[in-house]
């Protein structure tokens, strides 16, 4: 175990409030800002590709440049920072690559709203002026989220900060697009795409959010052209019928077999269209006949290709009906729907209308209803890229954690569709393509072509579309390191170690990075993918501004007045009921909990495979944990001796039972936290540290050591106590640092230490030479017996200062040996006047009793308590034991349980039954003795 009792570092930075912090308690505000500035100024976050040290690198999921910190960011970046700080302390050459995404549609929308307030539009400005305006906005407002990440404590190498529109990254985007085009993996074609009429751009399938909506199912009569009847077609979008080019039935649907090959008259348009048979039709939906509109439905589009149907587009890009819609031209799509239904009804062609709940696609940015529309777009062929990416995960070159997400990954990748990568906006990477109107040649080039290679004309027209934002993001792990140049940073830090992300962008981003990394680097972009859950409120509901249940991480860190909380909720669209709830819950606003408390809360709740149920009360609870640690330091501080700061190994000290116990537990916790972080079990790491620091070091060890420090006659014992207090606290701070970086630095700098910062101090190693299992066992007896004595005091209102006799009836020589070792500590901590123990110890006639690990605990109570109340208490305890025995008994008599449960589980249940039977016997005995005494 590394000993760091030597203070050879420069003194810690001081601040005017340092003394006040000790006097009045821990205040995170001044501390966190001061230490972050200290780390940055000394360049402690920087990686170095020139040193021969094993690398550990992570790329940050680049937040949108328009964004501000929300709890999802806080969770994701806290977990990443934990890994980076942990690896840095282990001596790795750590690189956490930061940056932001240009967020094409989102950023363009922000700037367009600004222009609207000025009475302008982007068309009035023109493309180049508009793009310059966006760049100006980015320079003045685009760094907000970076500043907020620093507030959280993110230890990124900020000197390497990247932006997806930086010149180097833009060159990478252009190179990838050109190489894919040259390999036949990029093409331009007519296809049904998702179109947002508000953003005026195509969306990929992943950019469409489906929401369940109550709608209608209209059943429409289509007259047979032969004049001998009609067919009834059901649709949820009657306005698109204006572009119908067929009616389809399932080829095995006998009801309509005779109709296949005939024609119907399309209502309102008076156009004849055929009845066709196609297996995509669901015979159970509606009447079993469906309208086919190839220009406005993806399934219909595929069906139309199979049957060579015309593609009639009846809507313009603004979702208003075009000339192909006849008399409905100029109407908004929903106004057209109403008019079509009205006209059908008047013509007697509307048979019936049914309520129908269905999923409706919305733009992920502006929430406008998306319109499937036929459009000429640029696509990437995904199947050839997907195959190697599937194989990489199958071969475990990439490990997805938790493993349950692998099935989802494979399912999506094996059914992948070509990716529409063109967007009809101005802000983004302009597609490097030019058109020759003279000969219709398309030129894709890394540089602006001088002329058409086919006909020689110089009159070329550049493509106006830009690439999907996710195209540049897919290159993030290698473009940020200098690709296409083979830089030293690329050689050292690629592949990265781990990608931390939420499941919602597993396909948007993660899968595409894998495909691009394999294609252009010949290797996976990361070795492991850790997928964490979503942040929800304490009831498990999704956080939503309109629900008013959003917890703003900056409010938690810095504090907020009640007015600020209500204003933020109002601006987010919270309804009055939600505002009332916020006012009732936080009438005085929120205090400043600090980043450490928030980070620890997120880590403690980040259980693998589960969403995070977050509440302010949980954050407040871990703020108390910060205070507990701070108060532990305040206890230790007066006992620091400059002359004792030389290196002293715990193994060289005269260790007592509590010393060996706390060192043993420290060894176990060090091992456990290291294993937990290695396995991405952040909640386990947090739980181990919380239990150890609060309930063992603070609640027990400090209390035990007090007496030793107060005994001036034994300076050796006092010196050992002082050294142990510092040693355990200092190592615990290092274990805690990745989760709580600020308070650990603040205290560590006040303790004897080596090095400029705790973040560069070595990660503790579990030293098995300082592990004594017997000391752990003996202290367990001491603590549990003490708890029972304290419980008895509490139950019977016996004053804490009253010394009590205690009788311990043991059941084995090993228990006698343990009590012999700890008798002095037990008498002191439990405040005993007398202590008797042994296998033959006489049970008091009247006593408050309990059972601890097979030891009967008796506190004689005659003359001290009300015996009648004790009789009632024992009866209640006996009833609880009887109920527990009944539950275990039913399990062990269940043949199915015995047959399916692992042997270890069955064995544990049998051991529990034996313990409960023993406890029952002893409780019955105590109850009988009290009853006998009361009958006298």
mmCIF file of N, CA, C and O in Angstrom, residues 336-369:
data_model
loop_
_atom_site.group_PDB
_atom_site.id
_atom_site.type_symbol
_atom_site.label_atom_id
_atom_site.label_comp_id
_atom_site.label_asym_id
_atom_site.label_seq_id
_atom_site.Cartn_x
_atom_site.Cartn_y
_atom_site.Cartn_z
ATOM 1 N N UNK A 336 -56.535 20.495 -46.704
ATOM 2 C CA UNK A 336 -56.916 19.651 -47.837
ATOM 3 C C UNK A 336 -57.611 18.391 -47.350
ATOM 4 O O UNK A 336 -58.612 17.955 -47.941
ATOM 5 N N UNK A 337 -57.093 17.813 -46.272
ATOM 6 C CA UNK A 337 -57.722 16.612 -45.715
ATOM 7 C C UNK A 337 -59.173 16.888 -45.376
ATOM 8 O O UNK A 337 -60.087 16.106 -45.730
ATOM 9 N N UNK A 338 -59.415 17.997 -44.691
ATOM 10 C CA UNK A 338 -60.787 18.335 -44.303
ATOM 11 C C UNK A 338 -61.682 18.522 -45.536
ATOM 12 O O UNK A 338 -62.829 18.056 -45.558
ATOM 13 N N UNK A 339 -61.154 19.187 -46.557
ATOM 14 C CA UNK A 339 -61.946 19.454 -47.755
ATOM 15 C C UNK A 339 -62.223 18.171 -48.531
ATOM 16 O O UNK A 339 -63.340 17.966 -49.046
ATOM 17 N N UNK A 340 -61.227 17.292 -48.613
ATOM 18 C CA UNK A 340 -61.401 16.005 -49.307
ATOM 19 C C UNK A 340 -62.489 15.187 -48.625
ATOM 20 O O UNK A 340 -63.382 14.622 -49.285
ATOM 21 N N UNK A 341 -62.427 15.117 -47.301
ATOM 22 C CA UNK A 341 -63.431 14.350 -46.559
ATOM 23 C C UNK A 341 -64.826 14.952 -46.778
ATOM 24 O O UNK A 341 -65.815 14.227 -46.988
ATOM 25 N N UNK A 342 -64.900 16.281 -46.759
ATOM 26 C CA UNK A 342 -66.184 16.949 -46.973
ATOM 27 C C UNK A 342 -66.741 16.638 -48.361
ATOM 28 O O UNK A 342 -67.931 16.320 -48.520
ATOM 29 N N UNK A 343 -65.864 16.700 -49.366
ATOM 30 C CA UNK A 343 -66.306 16.447 -50.737
ATOM 31 C C UNK A 343 -66.723 14.992 -50.925
ATOM 32 O O UNK A 343 -67.715 14.706 -51.627
ATOM 33 N N UNK A 344 -65.966 14.065 -50.344
ATOM 34 C CA UNK A 344 -66.324 12.647 -50.443
ATOM 35 C C UNK A 344 -67.697 12.394 -49.829
ATOM 36 O O UNK A 344 -68.512 11.617 -50.362
ATOM 37 N N UNK A 345 -67.928 13.051 -48.709
ATOM 38 C CA UNK A 345 -69.209 12.873 -48.026
ATOM 39 C C UNK A 345 -70.356 13.384 -48.898
ATOM 40 O O UNK A 345 -71.406 12.735 -49.018
ATOM 41 N N UNK A 346 -70.151 14.543 -49.505
ATOM 42 C CA UNK A 346 -71.189 15.113 -50.365
ATOM 43 C C UNK A 346 -71.478 14.223 -51.570
ATOM 44 O O UNK A 346 -72.613 14.143 -52.046
ATOM 45 N N UNK A 347 -70.455 13.539 -52.074
ATOM 46 C CA UNK A 347 -70.610 12.667 -53.232
ATOM 47 C C UNK A 347 -71.110 11.273 -52.861
ATOM 48 O O UNK A 347 -71.285 10.422 -53.737
ATOM 49 N N UNK A 348 -71.277 11.042 -51.566
ATOM 50 C CA UNK A 348 -71.738 9.724 -51.117
ATOM 51 C C UNK A 348 -70.665 8.659 -51.216
ATOM 52 O O UNK A 348 -70.976 7.459 -51.250
ATOM 53 N N UNK A 349 -69.410 9.081 -51.247
ATOM 54 C CA UNK A 349 -68.300 8.131 -51.393
ATOM 55 C C UNK A 349 -67.587 7.828 -50.071
ATOM 56 O O UNK A 349 -66.636 7.052 -50.057
ATOM 57 N N UNK A 350 -68.063 8.442 -48.973
ATOM 58 C CA UNK A 350 -67.474 8.161 -47.656
ATOM 59 C C UNK A 350 -68.381 7.176 -46.940
ATOM 60 O O UNK A 350 -69.488 7.528 -46.504
ATOM 61 N N UNK A 351 -67.932 5.927 -46.856
ATOM 62 C CA UNK A 351 -68.792 4.889 -46.282
ATOM 63 C C UNK A 351 -68.890 5.027 -44.767
ATOM 64 O O UNK A 351 -69.990 4.987 -44.201
ATOM 65 N N UNK A 352 -67.747 5.171 -44.076
ATOM 66 C CA UNK A 352 -67.781 5.329 -42.625
ATOM 67 C C UNK A 352 -66.449 5.897 -42.143
ATOM 68 O O UNK A 352 -65.440 5.891 -42.869
ATOM 69 N N UNK A 353 -66.461 6.378 -40.906
ATOM 70 C CA UNK A 353 -65.250 6.915 -40.269
ATOM 71 C C UNK A 353 -65.114 6.259 -38.896
ATOM 72 O O UNK A 353 -66.079 6.209 -38.125
ATOM 73 N N UNK A 354 -63.927 5.740 -38.607
ATOM 74 C CA UNK A 354 -63.666 5.077 -37.325
ATOM 75 C C UNK A 354 -62.544 5.797 -36.578
ATOM 76 O O UNK A 354 -61.630 6.352 -37.194
ATOM 77 N N UNK A 355 -62.625 5.785 -35.236
ATOM 78 C CA UNK A 355 -61.503 6.259 -34.427
ATOM 79 C C UNK A 355 -60.348 5.280 -34.598
ATOM 80 O O UNK A 355 -60.557 4.051 -34.659
ATOM 81 N N UNK A 356 -59.165 5.818 -34.659
ATOM 82 C CA UNK A 356 -58.005 4.954 -34.922
ATOM 83 C C UNK A 356 -56.763 5.553 -34.250
ATOM 84 O O UNK A 356 -56.382 6.690 -34.556
ATOM 85 N N UNK A 357 -56.154 4.831 -33.342
ATOM 86 C CA UNK A 357 -54.929 5.293 -32.685
ATOM 87 C C UNK A 357 -53.727 4.721 -33.434
ATOM 88 O O UNK A 357 -53.644 3.508 -33.660
ATOM 89 N N UNK A 358 -52.816 5.599 -33.808
ATOM 90 C CA UNK A 358 -51.667 5.130 -34.584
ATOM 91 C C UNK A 358 -50.456 6.015 -34.308
ATOM 92 O O UNK A 358 -50.558 7.091 -33.708
ATOM 93 N N UNK A 359 -49.282 5.532 -34.744
ATOM 94 C CA UNK A 359 -48.026 6.248 -34.538
ATOM 95 C C UNK A 359 -47.819 7.240 -35.675
ATOM 96 O O UNK A 359 -47.894 6.876 -36.848
ATOM 97 N N UNK A 360 -47.581 8.490 -35.310
ATOM 98 C CA UNK A 360 -47.377 9.563 -36.285
ATOM 99 C C UNK A 360 -45.956 10.082 -36.146
ATOM 100 O O UNK A 360 -45.513 10.425 -35.051
ATOM 101 N N UNK A 361 -45.242 10.160 -37.265
ATOM 102 C CA UNK A 361 -43.857 10.619 -37.241
ATOM 103 C C UNK A 361 -43.752 12.130 -37.105
ATOM 104 O O UNK A 361 -44.482 12.879 -37.752
ATOM 105 N N UNK A 362 -42.816 12.578 -36.238
ATOM 106 C CA UNK A 362 -42.566 14.001 -36.027
ATOM 107 C C UNK A 362 -41.083 14.290 -36.206
ATOM 108 O O UNK A 362 -40.225 13.449 -35.907
ATOM 109 N N UNK A 363 -40.780 15.491 -36.648
ATOM 110 C CA UNK A 363 -39.391 15.938 -36.768
ATOM 111 C C UNK A 363 -38.770 16.000 -35.379
ATOM 112 O O UNK A 363 -39.348 16.575 -34.454
ATOM 113 N N UNK A 364 -37.614 15.415 -35.237
ATOM 114 C CA UNK A 364 -36.966 15.358 -33.925
ATOM 115 C C UNK A 364 -36.522 16.737 -33.437
ATOM 116 O O UNK A 364 -36.248 16.916 -32.252
ATOM 117 N N UNK A 365 -36.476 17.715 -34.333
ATOM 118 C CA UNK A 365 -36.033 19.054 -33.945
ATOM 119 C C UNK A 365 -37.197 19.986 -33.634
ATOM 120 O O UNK A 365 -37.225 20.634 -32.602
ATOM 121 N N UNK A 366 -38.174 20.076 -34.554
ATOM 122 C CA UNK A 366 -39.230 21.079 -34.389
ATOM 123 C C UNK A 366 -40.586 20.459 -34.077
ATOM 124 O O UNK A 366 -41.564 21.187 -33.884
ATOM 125 N N UNK A 367 -40.658 19.127 -34.073
ATOM 126 C CA UNK A 367 -41.880 18.392 -33.731
ATOM 127 C C UNK A 367 -43.018 18.578 -34.746
ATOM 128 O O UNK A 367 -44.172 18.275 -34.457
ATOM 129 N N UNK A 368 -42.695 19.057 -35.937
ATOM 130 C CA UNK A 368 -43.681 19.122 -37.020
ATOM 131 C C UNK A 368 -43.952 17.710 -37.532
ATOM 132 O O UNK A 368 -43.047 16.878 -37.588
ATOM 133 N N UNK A 369 -45.213 17.446 -37.903
ATOM 134 C CA UNK A 369 -45.540 16.133 -38.465
ATOM 135 C C UNK A 369 -44.773 15.950 -39.769
ATOM 136 O O UNK A 369 -44.806 16.800 -40.662
#
